Coordinates of C-alpha atoms and ligand atoms in Angstrom, one line a residue:
Chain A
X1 CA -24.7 -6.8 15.1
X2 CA -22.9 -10.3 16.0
X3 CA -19.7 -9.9 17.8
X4 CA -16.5 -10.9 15.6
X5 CA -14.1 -13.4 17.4
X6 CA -10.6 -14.0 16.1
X7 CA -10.6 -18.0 16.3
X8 CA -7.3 -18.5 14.8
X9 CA -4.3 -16.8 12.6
X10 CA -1.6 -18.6 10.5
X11 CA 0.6 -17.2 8.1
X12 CA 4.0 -18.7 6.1
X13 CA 7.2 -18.3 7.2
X14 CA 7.7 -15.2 4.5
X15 CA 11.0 -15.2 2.2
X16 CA 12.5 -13.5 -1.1
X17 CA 11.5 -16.6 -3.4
X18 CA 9.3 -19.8 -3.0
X19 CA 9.9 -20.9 -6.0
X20 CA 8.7 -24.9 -4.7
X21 CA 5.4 -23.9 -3.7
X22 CA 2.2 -22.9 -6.3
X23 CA 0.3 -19.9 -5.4
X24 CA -2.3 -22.7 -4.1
X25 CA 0.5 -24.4 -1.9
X26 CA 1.7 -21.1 -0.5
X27 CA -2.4 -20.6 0.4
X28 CA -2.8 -24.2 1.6
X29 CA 0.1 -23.8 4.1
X30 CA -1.9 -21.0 6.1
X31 CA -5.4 -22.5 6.1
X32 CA -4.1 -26.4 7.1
X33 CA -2.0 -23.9 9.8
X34 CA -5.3 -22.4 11.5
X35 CA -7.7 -25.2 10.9
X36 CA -5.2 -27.6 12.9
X37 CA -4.3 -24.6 15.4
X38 CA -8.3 -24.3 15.9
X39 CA -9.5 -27.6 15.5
X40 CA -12.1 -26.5 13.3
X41 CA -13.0 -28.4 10.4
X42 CA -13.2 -27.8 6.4
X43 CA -16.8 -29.1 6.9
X44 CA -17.2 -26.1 9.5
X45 CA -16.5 -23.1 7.1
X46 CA -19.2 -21.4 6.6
X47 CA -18.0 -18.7 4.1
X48 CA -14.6 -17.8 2.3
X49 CA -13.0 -14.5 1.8
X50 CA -9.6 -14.0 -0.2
X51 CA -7.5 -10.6 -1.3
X52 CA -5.4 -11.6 -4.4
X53 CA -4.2 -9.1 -7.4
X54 CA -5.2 -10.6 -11.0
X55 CA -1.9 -8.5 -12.2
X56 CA -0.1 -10.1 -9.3
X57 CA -1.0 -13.6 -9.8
X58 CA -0.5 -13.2 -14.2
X59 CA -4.7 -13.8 -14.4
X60 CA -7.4 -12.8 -14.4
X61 CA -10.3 -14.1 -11.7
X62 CA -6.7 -14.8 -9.4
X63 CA -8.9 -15.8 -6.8
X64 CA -9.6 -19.6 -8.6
X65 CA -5.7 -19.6 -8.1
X66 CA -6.2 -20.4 -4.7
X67 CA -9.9 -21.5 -4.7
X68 CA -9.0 -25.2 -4.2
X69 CA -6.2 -24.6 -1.6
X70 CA -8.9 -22.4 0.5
X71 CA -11.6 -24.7 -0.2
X72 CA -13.8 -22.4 -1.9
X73 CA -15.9 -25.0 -4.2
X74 CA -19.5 -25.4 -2.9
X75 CA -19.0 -22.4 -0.3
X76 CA -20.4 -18.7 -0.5
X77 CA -16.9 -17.5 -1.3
X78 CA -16.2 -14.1 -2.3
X79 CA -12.5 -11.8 -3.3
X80 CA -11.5 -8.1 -2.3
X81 CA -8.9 -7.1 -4.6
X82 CA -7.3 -5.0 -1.9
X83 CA -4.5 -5.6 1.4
X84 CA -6.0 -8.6 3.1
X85 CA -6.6 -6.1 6.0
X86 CA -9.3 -4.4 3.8
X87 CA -10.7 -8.7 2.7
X88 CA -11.1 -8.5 7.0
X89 CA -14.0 -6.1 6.5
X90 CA -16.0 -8.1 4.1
X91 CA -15.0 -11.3 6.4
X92 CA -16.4 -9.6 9.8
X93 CA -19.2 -7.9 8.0
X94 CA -20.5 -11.6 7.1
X95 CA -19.9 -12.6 10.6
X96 CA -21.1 -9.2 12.2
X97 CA -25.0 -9.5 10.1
X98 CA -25.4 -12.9 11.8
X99 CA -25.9 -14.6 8.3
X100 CA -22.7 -16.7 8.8
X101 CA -21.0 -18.5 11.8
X102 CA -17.5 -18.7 10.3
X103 CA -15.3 -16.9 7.8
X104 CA -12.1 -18.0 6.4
X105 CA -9.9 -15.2 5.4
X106 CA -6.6 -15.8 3.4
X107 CA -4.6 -13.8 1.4
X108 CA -1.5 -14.6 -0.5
X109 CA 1.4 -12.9 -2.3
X110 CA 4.1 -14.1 -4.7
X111 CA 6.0 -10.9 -5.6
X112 CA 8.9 -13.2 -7.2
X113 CA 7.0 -14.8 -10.3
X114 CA 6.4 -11.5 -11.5
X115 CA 8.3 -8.0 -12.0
X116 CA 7.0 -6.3 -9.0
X117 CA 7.8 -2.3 -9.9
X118 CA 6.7 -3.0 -13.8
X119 CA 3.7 -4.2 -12.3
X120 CA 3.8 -1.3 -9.9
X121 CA 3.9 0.9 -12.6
X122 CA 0.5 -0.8 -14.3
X123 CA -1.1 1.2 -11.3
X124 CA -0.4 4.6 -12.3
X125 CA -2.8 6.6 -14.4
X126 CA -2.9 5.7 -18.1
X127 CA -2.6 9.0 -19.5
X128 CA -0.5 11.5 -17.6
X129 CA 1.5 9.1 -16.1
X130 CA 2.1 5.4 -17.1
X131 CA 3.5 6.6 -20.2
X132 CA 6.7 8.8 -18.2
X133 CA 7.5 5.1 -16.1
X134 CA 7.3 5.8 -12.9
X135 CA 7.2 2.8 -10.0
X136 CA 6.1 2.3 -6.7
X137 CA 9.8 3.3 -5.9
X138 CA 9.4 6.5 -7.0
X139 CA 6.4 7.1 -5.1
X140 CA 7.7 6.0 -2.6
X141 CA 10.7 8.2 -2.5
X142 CA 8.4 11.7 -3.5
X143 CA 6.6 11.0 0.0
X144 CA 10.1 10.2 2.1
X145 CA 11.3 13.7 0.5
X146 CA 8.5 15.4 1.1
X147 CA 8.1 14.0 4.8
X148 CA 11.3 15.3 5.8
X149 CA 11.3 18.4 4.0
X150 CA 7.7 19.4 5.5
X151 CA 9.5 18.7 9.0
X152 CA 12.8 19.6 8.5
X153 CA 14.0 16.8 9.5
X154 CA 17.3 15.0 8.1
X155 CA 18.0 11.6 6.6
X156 CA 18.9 10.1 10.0
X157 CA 15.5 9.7 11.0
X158 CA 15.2 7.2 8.2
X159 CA 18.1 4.8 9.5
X160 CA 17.1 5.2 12.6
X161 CA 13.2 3.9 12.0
X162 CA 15.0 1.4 9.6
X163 CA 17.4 0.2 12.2
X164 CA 14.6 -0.4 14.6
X165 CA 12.5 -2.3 12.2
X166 CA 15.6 -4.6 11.5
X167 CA 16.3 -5.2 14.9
X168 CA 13.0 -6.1 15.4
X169 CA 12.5 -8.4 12.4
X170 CA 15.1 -10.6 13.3
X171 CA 13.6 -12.1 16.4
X172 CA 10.7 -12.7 14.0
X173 CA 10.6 -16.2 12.5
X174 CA 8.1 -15.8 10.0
X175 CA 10.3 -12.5 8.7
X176 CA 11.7 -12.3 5.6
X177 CA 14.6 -10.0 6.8
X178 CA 16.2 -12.1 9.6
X179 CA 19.5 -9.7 10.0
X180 CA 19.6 -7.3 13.0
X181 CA 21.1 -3.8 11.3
X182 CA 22.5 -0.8 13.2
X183 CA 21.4 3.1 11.8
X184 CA 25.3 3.1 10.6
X185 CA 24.9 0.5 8.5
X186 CA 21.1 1.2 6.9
X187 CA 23.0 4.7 6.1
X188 CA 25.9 2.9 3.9
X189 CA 23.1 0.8 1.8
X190 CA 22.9 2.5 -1.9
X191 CA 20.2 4.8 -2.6
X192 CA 17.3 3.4 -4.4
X193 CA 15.1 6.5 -4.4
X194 CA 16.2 9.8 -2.5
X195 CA 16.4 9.8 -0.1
X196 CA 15.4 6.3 0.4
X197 CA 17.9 3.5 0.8
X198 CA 17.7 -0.3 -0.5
X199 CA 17.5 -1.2 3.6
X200 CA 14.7 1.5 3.9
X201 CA 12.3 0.2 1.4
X202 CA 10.1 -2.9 2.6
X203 CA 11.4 -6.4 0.6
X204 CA 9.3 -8.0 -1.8
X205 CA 8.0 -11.5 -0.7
X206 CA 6.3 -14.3 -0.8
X207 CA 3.8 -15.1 1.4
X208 CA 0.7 -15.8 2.9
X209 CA -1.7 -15.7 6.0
X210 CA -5.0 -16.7 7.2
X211 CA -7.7 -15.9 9.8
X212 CA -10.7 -17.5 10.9
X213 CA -13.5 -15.6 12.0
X214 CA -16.3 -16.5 14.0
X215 CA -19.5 -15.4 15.9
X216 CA -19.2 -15.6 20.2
X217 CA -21.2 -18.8 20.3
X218 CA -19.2 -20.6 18.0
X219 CA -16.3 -19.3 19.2
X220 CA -17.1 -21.3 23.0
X221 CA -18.3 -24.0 21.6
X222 CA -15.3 -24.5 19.7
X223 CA -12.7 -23.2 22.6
X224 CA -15.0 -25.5 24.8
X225 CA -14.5 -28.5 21.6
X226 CA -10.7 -27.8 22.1
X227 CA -10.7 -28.5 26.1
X228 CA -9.7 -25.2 26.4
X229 CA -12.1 -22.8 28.8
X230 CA -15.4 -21.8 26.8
X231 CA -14.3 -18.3 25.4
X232 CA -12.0 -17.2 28.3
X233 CA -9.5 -15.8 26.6
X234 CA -11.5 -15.1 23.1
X235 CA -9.8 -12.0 21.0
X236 CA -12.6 -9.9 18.9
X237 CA -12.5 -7.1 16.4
X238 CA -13.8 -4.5 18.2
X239 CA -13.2 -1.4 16.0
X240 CA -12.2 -0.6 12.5
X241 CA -11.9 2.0 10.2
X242 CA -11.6 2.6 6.2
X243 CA -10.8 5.6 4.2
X244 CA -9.8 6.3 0.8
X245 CA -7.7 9.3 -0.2
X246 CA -6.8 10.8 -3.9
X247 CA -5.3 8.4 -6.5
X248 CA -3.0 11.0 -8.0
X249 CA 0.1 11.8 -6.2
X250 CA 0.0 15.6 -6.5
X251 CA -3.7 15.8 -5.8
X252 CA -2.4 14.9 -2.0
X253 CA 0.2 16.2 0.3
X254 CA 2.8 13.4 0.6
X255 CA 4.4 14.2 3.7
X256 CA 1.4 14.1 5.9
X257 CA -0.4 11.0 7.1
X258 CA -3.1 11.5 4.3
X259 CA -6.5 10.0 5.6
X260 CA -5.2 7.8 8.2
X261 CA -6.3 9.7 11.2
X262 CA -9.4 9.7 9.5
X263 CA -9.3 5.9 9.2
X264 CA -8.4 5.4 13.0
X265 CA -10.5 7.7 14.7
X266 CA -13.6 5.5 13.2
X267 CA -11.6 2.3 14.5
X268 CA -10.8 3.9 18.3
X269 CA -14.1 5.2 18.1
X270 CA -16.1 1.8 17.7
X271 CA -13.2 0.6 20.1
X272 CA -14.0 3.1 22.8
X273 CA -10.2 4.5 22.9
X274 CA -9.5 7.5 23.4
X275 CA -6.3 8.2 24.3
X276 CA -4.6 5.4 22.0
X277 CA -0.6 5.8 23.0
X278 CA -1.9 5.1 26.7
X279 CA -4.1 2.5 26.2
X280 CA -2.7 0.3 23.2
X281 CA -0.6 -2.4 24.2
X282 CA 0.8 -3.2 21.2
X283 CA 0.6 -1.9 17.3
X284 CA 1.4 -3.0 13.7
X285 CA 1.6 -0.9 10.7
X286 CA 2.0 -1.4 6.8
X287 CA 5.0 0.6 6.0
X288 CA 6.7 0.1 3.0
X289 CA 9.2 2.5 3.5
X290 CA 11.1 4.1 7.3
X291 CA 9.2 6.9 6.2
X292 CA 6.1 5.5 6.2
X293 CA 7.2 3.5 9.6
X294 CA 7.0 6.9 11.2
X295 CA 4.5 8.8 9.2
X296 CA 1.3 5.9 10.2
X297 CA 2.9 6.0 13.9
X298 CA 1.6 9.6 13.7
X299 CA -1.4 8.8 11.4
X300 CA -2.5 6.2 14.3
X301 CA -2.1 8.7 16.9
X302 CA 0.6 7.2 18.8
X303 CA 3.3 9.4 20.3
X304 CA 6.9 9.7 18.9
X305 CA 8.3 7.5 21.8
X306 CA 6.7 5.4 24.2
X307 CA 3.5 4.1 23.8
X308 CA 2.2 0.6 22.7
X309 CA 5.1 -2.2 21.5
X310 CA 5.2 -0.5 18.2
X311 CA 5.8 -3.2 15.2
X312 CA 7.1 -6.1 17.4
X313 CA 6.9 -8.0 14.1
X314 CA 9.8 -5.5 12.0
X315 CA 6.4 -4.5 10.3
X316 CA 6.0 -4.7 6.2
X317 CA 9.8 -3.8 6.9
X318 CA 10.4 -6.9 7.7
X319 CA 8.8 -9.0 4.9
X320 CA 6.2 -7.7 2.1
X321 CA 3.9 -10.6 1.0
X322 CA 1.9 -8.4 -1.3
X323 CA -1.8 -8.5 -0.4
X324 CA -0.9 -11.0 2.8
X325 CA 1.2 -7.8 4.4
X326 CA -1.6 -6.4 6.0
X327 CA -3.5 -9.3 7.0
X328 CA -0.3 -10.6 9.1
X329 CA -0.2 -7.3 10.7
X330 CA -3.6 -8.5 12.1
X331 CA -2.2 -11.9 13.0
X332 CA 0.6 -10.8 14.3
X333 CA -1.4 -8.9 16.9
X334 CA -3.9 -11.4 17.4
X335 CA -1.4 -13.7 18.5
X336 CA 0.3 -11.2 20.7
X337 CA -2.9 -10.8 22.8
X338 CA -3.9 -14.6 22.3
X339 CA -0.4 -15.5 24.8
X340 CA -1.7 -12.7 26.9
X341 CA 1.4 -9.8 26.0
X342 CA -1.3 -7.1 26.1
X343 CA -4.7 -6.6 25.7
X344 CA -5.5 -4.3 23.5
X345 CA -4.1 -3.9 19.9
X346 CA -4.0 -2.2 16.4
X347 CA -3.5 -3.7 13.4
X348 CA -2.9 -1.4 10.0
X349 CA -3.1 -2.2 6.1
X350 CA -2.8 -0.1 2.8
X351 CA -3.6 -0.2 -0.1
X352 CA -2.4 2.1 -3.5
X353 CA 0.5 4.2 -3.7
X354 CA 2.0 5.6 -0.7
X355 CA -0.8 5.1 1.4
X356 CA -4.2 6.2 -0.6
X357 CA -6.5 3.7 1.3
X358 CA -6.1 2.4 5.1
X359 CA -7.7 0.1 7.0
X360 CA -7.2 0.1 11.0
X361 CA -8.3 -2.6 13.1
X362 CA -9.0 -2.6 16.9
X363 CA -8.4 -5.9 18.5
X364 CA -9.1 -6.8 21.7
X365 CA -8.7 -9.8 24.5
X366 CA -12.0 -10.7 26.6
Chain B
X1 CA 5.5 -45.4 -3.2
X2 CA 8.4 -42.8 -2.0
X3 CA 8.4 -39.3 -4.4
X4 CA 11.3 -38.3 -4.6
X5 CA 11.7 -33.9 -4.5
X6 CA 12.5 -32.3 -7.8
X7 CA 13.9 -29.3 -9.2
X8 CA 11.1 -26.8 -9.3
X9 CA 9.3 -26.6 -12.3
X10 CA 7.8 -23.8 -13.5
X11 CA 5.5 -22.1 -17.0
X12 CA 7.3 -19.0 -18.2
X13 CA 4.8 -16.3 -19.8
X14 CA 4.2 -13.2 -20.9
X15 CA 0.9 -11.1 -21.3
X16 CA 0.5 -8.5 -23.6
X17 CA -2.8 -7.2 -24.3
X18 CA -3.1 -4.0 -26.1
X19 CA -5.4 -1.3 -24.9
X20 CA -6.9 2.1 -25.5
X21 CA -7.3 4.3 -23.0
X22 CA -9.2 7.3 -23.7
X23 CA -8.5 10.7 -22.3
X24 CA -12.1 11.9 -22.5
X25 CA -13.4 15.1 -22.9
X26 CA -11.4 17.3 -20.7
X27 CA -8.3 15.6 -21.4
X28 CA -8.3 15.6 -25.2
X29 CA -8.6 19.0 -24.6
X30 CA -5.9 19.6 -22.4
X31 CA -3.8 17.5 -24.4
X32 CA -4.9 19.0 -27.6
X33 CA -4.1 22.5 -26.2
X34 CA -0.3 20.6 -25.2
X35 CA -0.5 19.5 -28.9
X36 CA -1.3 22.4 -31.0
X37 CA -0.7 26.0 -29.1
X38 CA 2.0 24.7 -26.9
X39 CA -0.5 25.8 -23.7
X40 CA -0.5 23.9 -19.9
X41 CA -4.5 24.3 -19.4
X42 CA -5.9 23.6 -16.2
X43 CA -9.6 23.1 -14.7
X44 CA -11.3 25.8 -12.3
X45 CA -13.7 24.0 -10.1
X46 CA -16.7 27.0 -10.2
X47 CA -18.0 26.3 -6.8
X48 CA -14.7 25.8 -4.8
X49 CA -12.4 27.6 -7.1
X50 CA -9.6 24.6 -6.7
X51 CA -7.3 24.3 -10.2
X52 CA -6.4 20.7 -11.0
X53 CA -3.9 19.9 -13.6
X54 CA -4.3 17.5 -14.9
X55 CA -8.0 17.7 -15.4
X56 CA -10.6 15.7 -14.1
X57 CA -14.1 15.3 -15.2
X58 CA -15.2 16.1 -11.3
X59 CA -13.5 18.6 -8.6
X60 CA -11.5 16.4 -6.1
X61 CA -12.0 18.3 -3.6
X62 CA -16.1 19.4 -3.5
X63 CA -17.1 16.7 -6.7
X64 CA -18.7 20.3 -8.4
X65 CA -18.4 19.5 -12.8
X66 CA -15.6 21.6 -13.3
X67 CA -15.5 23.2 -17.1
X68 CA -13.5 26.6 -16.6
X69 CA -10.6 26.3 -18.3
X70 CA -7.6 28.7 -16.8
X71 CA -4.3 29.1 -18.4
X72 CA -1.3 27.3 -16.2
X73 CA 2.2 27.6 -15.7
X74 CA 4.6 26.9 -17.8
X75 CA 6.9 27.8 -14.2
X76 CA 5.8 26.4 -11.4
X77 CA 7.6 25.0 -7.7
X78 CA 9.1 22.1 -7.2
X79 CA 6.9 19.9 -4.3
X80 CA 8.8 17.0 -3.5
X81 CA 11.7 15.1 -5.9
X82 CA 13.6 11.8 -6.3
X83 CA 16.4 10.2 -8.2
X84 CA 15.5 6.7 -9.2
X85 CA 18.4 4.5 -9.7
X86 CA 16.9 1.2 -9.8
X87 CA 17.6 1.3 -14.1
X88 CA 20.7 1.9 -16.5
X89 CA 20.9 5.3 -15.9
X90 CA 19.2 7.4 -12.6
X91 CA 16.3 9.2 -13.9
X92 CA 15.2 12.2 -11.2
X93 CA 11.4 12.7 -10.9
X94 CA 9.4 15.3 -9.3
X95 CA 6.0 16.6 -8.6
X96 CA 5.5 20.0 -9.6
X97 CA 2.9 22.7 -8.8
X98 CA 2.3 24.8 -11.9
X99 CA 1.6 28.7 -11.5
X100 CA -2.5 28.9 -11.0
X101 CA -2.6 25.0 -10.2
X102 CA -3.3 23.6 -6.9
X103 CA -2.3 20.2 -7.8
X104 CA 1.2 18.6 -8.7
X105 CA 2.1 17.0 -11.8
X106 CA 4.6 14.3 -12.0
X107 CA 7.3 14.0 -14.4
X108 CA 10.7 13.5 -15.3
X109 CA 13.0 16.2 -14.2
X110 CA 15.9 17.6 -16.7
X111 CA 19.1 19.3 -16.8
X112 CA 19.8 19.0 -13.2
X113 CA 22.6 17.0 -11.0
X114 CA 21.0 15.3 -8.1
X115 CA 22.7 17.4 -5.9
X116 CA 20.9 20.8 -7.6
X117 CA 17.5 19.6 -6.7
X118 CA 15.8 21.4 -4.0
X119 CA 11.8 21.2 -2.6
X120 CA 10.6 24.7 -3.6
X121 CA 13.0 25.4 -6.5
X122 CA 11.7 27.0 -9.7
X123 CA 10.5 25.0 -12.8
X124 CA 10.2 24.9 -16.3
X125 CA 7.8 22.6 -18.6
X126 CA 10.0 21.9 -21.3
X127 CA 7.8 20.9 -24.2
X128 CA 9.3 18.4 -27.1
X129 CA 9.5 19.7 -30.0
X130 CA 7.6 16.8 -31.6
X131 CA 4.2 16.8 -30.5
X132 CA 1.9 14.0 -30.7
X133 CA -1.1 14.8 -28.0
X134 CA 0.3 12.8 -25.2
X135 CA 1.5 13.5 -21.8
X136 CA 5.2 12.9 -23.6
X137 CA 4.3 16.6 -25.3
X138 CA 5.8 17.8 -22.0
X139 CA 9.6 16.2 -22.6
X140 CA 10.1 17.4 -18.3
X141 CA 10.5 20.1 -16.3
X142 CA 14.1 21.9 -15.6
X143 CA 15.1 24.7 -13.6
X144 CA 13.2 27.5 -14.6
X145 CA 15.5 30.5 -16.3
X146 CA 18.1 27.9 -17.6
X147 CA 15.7 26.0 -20.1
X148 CA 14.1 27.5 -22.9
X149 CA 10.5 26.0 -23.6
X150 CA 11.4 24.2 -26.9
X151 CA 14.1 21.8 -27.1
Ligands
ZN1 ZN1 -14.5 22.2 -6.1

């Protein structure tokens, strides 16, 4: 198998409504972004990936809503209908067979053109459920309960993680939430779903990112292209892992990490880690709630304290660009280990309620 | 030749398709068995002995064809809870194991404060009184001993 080199990330700067930009805009932004941050040109993509929801995007096919903007036309161009963490696979797998030099991955989200927990709802089984009307929300609370419950832990724990991932989001640019919060003040917000809080819950945004893939020759000749030195300081995928757990929400012990472990013991595996809270430098999750934030810190295998810089970024906390969120998890630790703050990384997407798919990426600098 | 910005512009739309969704062979029968003797059925996986209710056509946990059919509940324990108060009104949901079940159901949970609800509590399917063979059969569950199984 080819290696996989990280040539470039990009992603928007992520907010609560773009309503200026077309999906295709909001795509174009992030793949103009890493083709001028690379140097690489259109003419030099050799495949295209995208992750887009047809329910999402109000379409079916949603991935000709950003064909032109990703410059699909002409290309071997394909969709996952998944995080963009899980669209990474199918990107590094093309790269990784040695049938294609370069893959441009992109995934977009525009959760304000549509009603993001009716569409949440769509999601849940036909018969036993959809017709009660539940939402991602109240998913998403069922798991917080039953997280605490199963450690008898109290509700602090919550605005502490959520205090943390505020704090941290607000040195973030791209970040939707920009507004440092103490654990005091995430414990005032209204509940939404008990025993979750409005603060505690990840925002819906808009959003997009891209990556560009390539193999290790392409990857010198275009560092060496770029006047920079050929391949020095080249970032690859080195490990990743997939796993998919029950759909149904009873069929599954919410307050556990699910299949996650599963999911990162394949990526440290390929990685060669074996103690991960020693020898991570730096870690990104997909938590769409403050209980998740410290459920997939256990799921990854990372200590309680210490350990790799855990979600520099605020995480999915921060800002939720539907299928982008996971996809910027992996360009936010690319770009962590591309300025040299660490060397080795893990990046984390989801997919389906509360956490019934992962994907775990290893990256590391050479 | 300068553009100059403009207000953004936008198509406003709505989709609505309809669909069928079958329940299939096990669930007509489980929903027919809601319907017309007012009985929660569940599936007994014959290699791994695992109950699921709802049931599926395949055990999720050793993918055996599961076609035992075991009476369940109508008490069961409350898993995990929530009170969702995004709408009108809050509306608590739960999921709850039924008596002989492995698996959790989710639904709507009745005649209870917020402040009553407690992991592990006792439950109640409370069936509507008008059934029409869908998962609505079941109106929720309340605390078990209050409610009486017809409204
Ligand atoms: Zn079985």
């Amino acid at each position: 198998m080819q290696p996989v080199v990280i040539l470039g990330a990009a992603q928007t700067r992520h907010a609560a409504r773009r309503p200026e930009a077309s999906y295709a805009e909001l795509a174009f932004e992030v793949v103009a972004d890493v083709l001028a941050r690379t140097g690489v040109g259109h003419d030099r993509i050799d495949t295209v990936i995208t992750a887009s929801s047809d329910f999402w995007d109000g379409r079916t096919i949603s991935d000709m809503s950003v064909q032109d903007a990703v410059g699909a036309a002409g290309k071997s161009a394909s969709k996952v209908s998944m995080d963009g963490a899980f669209a990474l696979v199918y990107g590094a797998a093309r790269i990784a067979s040695g049938a294609y030099r370069t893959c441009l991955v992109v995934a977009h989200g525009k959760a304000s053109e549509g009603m993001p927990r009716a569409i949440a709802s769509a999601a849940f089984d036909p018969i036993y459920e959809r017709p009660l009307g539940p939402d991602d929300r109240v998913a998403l609370g069922l798991q917080a309960r039953r997280f605490l419950d199963l450690r008898g832990l109290g509700e602090e724990v919550l605005a502490e993680a959520a205090a943390q991932a505020w704090t941290a989001a607000a040195s973030n640019p791209n970040a939707e939430r920009r507004e440092a919060r103490t654990a005091v003040q995430v414990s005032s917000d209204a509940l939404v779903a008990d025993p979750l809080r409005g603060s505690q819950l990840a925002p819906d945004s808009d959003g997009a990112c891209a990556i560009l893939l390539a193999d290790e020759q392409t990857a010198a000749q275009v560092a060496a292209a770029s006047g920079r030195e050929g391949g020095s300081t080249t970032v690859r995928l080195e490990g990743f892992g997939l796993s998919t757990d029950m759909h149904g929400l009873g069929d599954r012990d919410l307050g556990t990490a699910g299949v996650l472990p599963r999911a990162a013991r394949s990526a440290y595996e390929q990685a060669g880690i074996h103690e991960p809270g020693r020898e991570l430098d730096v870690a990104e999750t997909y938590d769409a709630s403050s209980a998740q934030t410290l459920l997939w810190r256990e799921g990854l295998g990372l200590p309680p304290t210490g350990g790799p810089a855990w979600n520099p970024s605020g995480g999915a906390m921060g800002a939720q660009p539907g299928f982008a969120t996971g996809l910027v998890r992996v360009a936010e630790v690319f770009e962590r280990l591309a300025r040299g703050e660490g060397r080795t990384g893990v990046a984390h997407g989801m997919t389906g309620f509360v956490g019934q798919a992962h994907c775990v990426w290893v990256l590391r600098r050479r | 030749m300068d553009i100059p910005d403009v207000e953004p512009v936008a198509v406003e739309g709505r989709i609505r398709i309809p669909y069928r969704w079958p329940a299939g062979k096990a669930g007509g029968r489980f929903l027919a068995a809601l319907r017309d003797e007012s009985r929660l059925l569940g599936q007994r996986c014959p290699k791994c002995a695992r109950v699921a209710v709802p049931p599926r056509p395949r055990c999720l946990s050793c993918g055996a064809v599961a076609d035992e059919w075991v009476p369940v509940g109508p008490e069961g324990e409350l898993v995990s809870w929530t009170v969702a108060r995004g709408g009108p009104a809050p509306v608590a949901w739960g999921l709850v194991r039924l008596d002989g079940a492995d698996t959790g159901v989710l639904h709507r949970l009745l005649d209870v404060a917020p402040e009553a609800l407690k992991s592990g509590m006792r439950m109640r399917a409370v069936l509507d009184g008008r059934r029409t063979g869908q998962i609505t059969d079941i109106a929720g569950f309340a605390p078990a001993g209050g409610a009486t199984c017809n409204r």
